[in-house]
mmCIF file of C-alpha atoms in Angstrom:
data_model
loop_
_atom_site.group_PDB
_atom_site.id
_atom_site.type_symbol
_atom_site.label_atom_id
_atom_site.label_comp_id
_atom_site.label_asym_id
_atom_site.label_seq_id
_atom_site.Cartn_x
_atom_site.Cartn_y
_atom_site.Cartn_z
ATOM 1 C CA MET A 469 -49.517 -1.621 -9.438
ATOM 2 C CA GLY A 470 -48.596 -1.739 -5.815
ATOM 3 C CA LYS A 471 -46.707 -0.084 -3.218
ATOM 4 C CA GLU A 472 -43.766 -2.233 -4.152
ATOM 5 C CA ASP A 473 -43.749 -0.803 -7.561
ATOM 6 C CA LEU A 474 -43.582 2.782 -6.011
ATOM 7 C CA LEU A 475 -40.817 1.586 -3.865
ATOM 8 C CA ASN A 476 -38.714 0.266 -6.621
ATOM 9 C CA THR A 477 -39.163 3.470 -8.448
ATOM 10 C CA LEU A 478 -38.037 5.613 -5.497
ATOM 11 C CA GLU A 479 -35.099 3.258 -4.948
ATOM 12 C CA ASP A 480 -33.919 4.219 -8.435
ATOM 13 C CA LEU A 481 -33.480 8.026 -7.430
ATOM 14 C CA GLY A 482 -30.043 9.278 -6.158
ATOM 15 C CA HIS A 483 -29.863 10.703 -2.729
ATOM 16 C CA GLU A 484 -30.121 14.253 -4.036
ATOM 17 C CA GLU A 485 -33.091 13.417 -6.226
ATOM 18 C CA PHE A 486 -34.822 11.749 -3.510
ATOM 19 C CA ASN A 487 -34.474 14.670 -1.172
ATOM 20 C CA LYS A 488 -35.949 16.832 -4.128
ATOM 21 C CA PHE A 489 -38.795 14.374 -4.546
ATOM 22 C CA LYS A 490 -39.551 14.882 -0.847
ATOM 23 C CA TRP A 491 -39.436 18.672 -1.278
ATOM 24 C CA PHE A 492 -41.913 18.536 -4.143
ATOM 25 C CA LEU A 493 -44.360 16.443 -2.164
ATOM 26 C CA GLN A 494 -44.568 19.692 0.203
ATOM 27 C CA GLN A 495 -45.446 21.991 -2.575
ATOM 28 C CA PRO A 496 -49.213 22.815 -3.202
ATOM 29 C CA ASP A 497 -48.566 23.854 -6.837
ATOM 30 C CA ILE A 498 -47.041 20.592 -7.842
ATOM 31 C CA THR A 499 -49.839 18.416 -6.455
ATOM 32 C CA PRO A 500 -53.042 20.358 -7.213
ATOM 33 C CA GLY A 501 -55.993 18.463 -6.071
ATOM 34 C CA PHE A 502 -53.973 16.570 -3.567
ATOM 35 C CA PRO A 503 -52.927 17.517 -0.100
ATOM 36 C CA THR A 504 -49.337 18.503 0.547
ATOM 37 C CA ILE A 505 -47.314 16.389 3.198
ATOM 38 C CA LYS A 506 -45.664 18.387 5.814
ATOM 39 C CA LYS A 507 -41.973 18.842 5.979
ATOM 40 C CA LYS A 508 -41.767 17.382 9.622
ATOM 41 C CA GLN A 509 -43.127 14.156 8.348
ATOM 42 C CA LEU A 510 -40.812 13.797 5.427
ATOM 43 C CA GLN A 511 -37.684 15.058 6.964
ATOM 44 C CA THR A 512 -36.162 11.710 8.196
ATOM 45 C CA THR A 513 -38.242 9.312 6.121
ATOM 46 C CA ASN A 514 -36.484 6.596 3.818
ATOM 47 C CA THR A 515 -37.916 5.442 0.685
ATOM 48 C CA TRP A 516 -40.288 2.708 2.164
ATOM 49 C CA GLU A 517 -41.417 5.115 4.831
ATOM 50 C CA THR A 518 -42.167 7.806 2.081
ATOM 51 C CA VAL A 519 -44.287 5.262 -0.005
ATOM 52 C CA ASP A 520 -46.235 4.356 3.209
ATOM 53 C CA LEU A 521 -46.934 8.053 3.873
ATOM 54 C CA MET A 522 -47.900 8.840 0.431
ATOM 55 C CA VAL A 523 -50.297 5.986 0.226
ATOM 56 C CA GLN A 524 -51.888 6.933 3.540
ATOM 57 C CA THR A 525 -52.342 10.639 2.456
ATOM 58 C CA TYR A 526 -53.041 9.948 -1.304
ATOM 59 C CA THR A 527 -54.263 6.427 -1.447
ATOM 60 C CA LEU A 528 -52.252 4.119 -3.853
ATOM 61 C CA PRO A 529 -53.681 5.510 -7.184
ATOM 62 C CA GLY A 530 -53.294 8.953 -5.999
ATOM 63 C CA ALA A 531 -49.682 8.124 -4.769
ATOM 64 C CA VAL A 532 -49.007 6.829 -8.218
ATOM 65 C CA GLU A 533 -50.402 10.015 -9.979
ATOM 66 C CA VAL A 534 -48.251 12.158 -7.520
ATOM 67 C CA THR A 535 -45.107 10.227 -8.070
ATOM 68 C CA ARG A 536 -45.519 10.617 -11.903
ATOM 69 C CA LYS A 537 -45.936 14.334 -11.579
ATOM 70 C CA VAL A 538 -42.921 14.748 -9.260
ATOM 71 C CA LEU A 539 -40.930 12.377 -11.494
ATOM 72 C CA GLU A 540 -41.605 14.627 -14.425
ATOM 73 C CA LYS A 541 -40.515 17.677 -12.490
ATOM 74 C CA LEU A 542 -37.281 15.922 -11.748
ATOM 75 C CA ASN A 543 -36.841 15.150 -15.472
ATOM 76 C CA ARG A 544 -36.800 11.381 -14.739
ATOM 77 C CA ASN A 545 -38.980 10.489 -17.561
ATOM 78 C CA ASP A 546 -37.280 7.105 -17.806
ATOM 79 C CA LEU A 547 -39.000 6.296 -14.260
ATOM 80 C CA VAL A 548 -42.205 7.875 -15.493
ATOM 81 C CA GLN A 549 -42.155 5.311 -18.485
ATOM 82 C CA SER A 550 -41.445 2.613 -16.343
ATOM 83 C CA LEU A 551 -44.065 3.273 -13.802
ATOM 84 C CA SER A 552 -46.623 3.931 -16.546
ATOM 85 C CA GLU A 553 -45.912 0.450 -17.942
ATOM 86 C CA ASN A 554 -46.833 -1.141 -14.535
ATOM 87 C CA LEU A 555 -50.360 0.541 -14.617
ATOM 88 C CA PRO A 556 -53.401 -0.954 -15.739
ATOM 89 C CA ASP A 557 -54.860 0.199 -19.068
ATOM 90 C CA MET A 558 -56.620 3.202 -17.396
ATOM 91 C CA SER A 559 -55.869 6.431 -15.532
ATOM 92 C CA PRO A 560 -55.149 6.027 -11.809
ATOM 93 C CA VAL A 561 -58.325 7.846 -10.965
ATOM 94 C CA LYS A 562 -60.397 5.494 -13.071
ATOM 95 C CA TYR A 563 -58.619 2.501 -11.592
ATOM 96 C CA TYR A 564 -59.370 3.788 -8.040
ATOM 97 C CA MET A 565 -63.110 4.481 -8.936
ATOM 98 C CA CYS A 566 -63.281 1.094 -10.537
ATOM 99 C CA THR A 567 -61.940 -0.744 -7.345
ATOM 100 C CA LEU A 568 -64.796 1.047 -5.462
ATOM 101 C CA CYS A 569 -67.569 -0.575 -7.592
#
């Protein structure tokens, strides 16, 4: 799972869905345990800039987890499923912790 997988996932969103996706990144109740991203930072970002900002803010495994949560809120279970298929056989947090070993 890499940044390119996240990019491909976000590129499958329509324009309005992508704007809602960015709105959810600003909501603390959607991403508990993760910092929110300020509206000003997201206002003019395109898909690849949004991926870069998410990875800078959450690390790659965290960005994957937040993406999954937001996609569930958008009722895009098809994208959640396709994102999950690209993950290793462990949770993103365990994957991150394992890479620190």
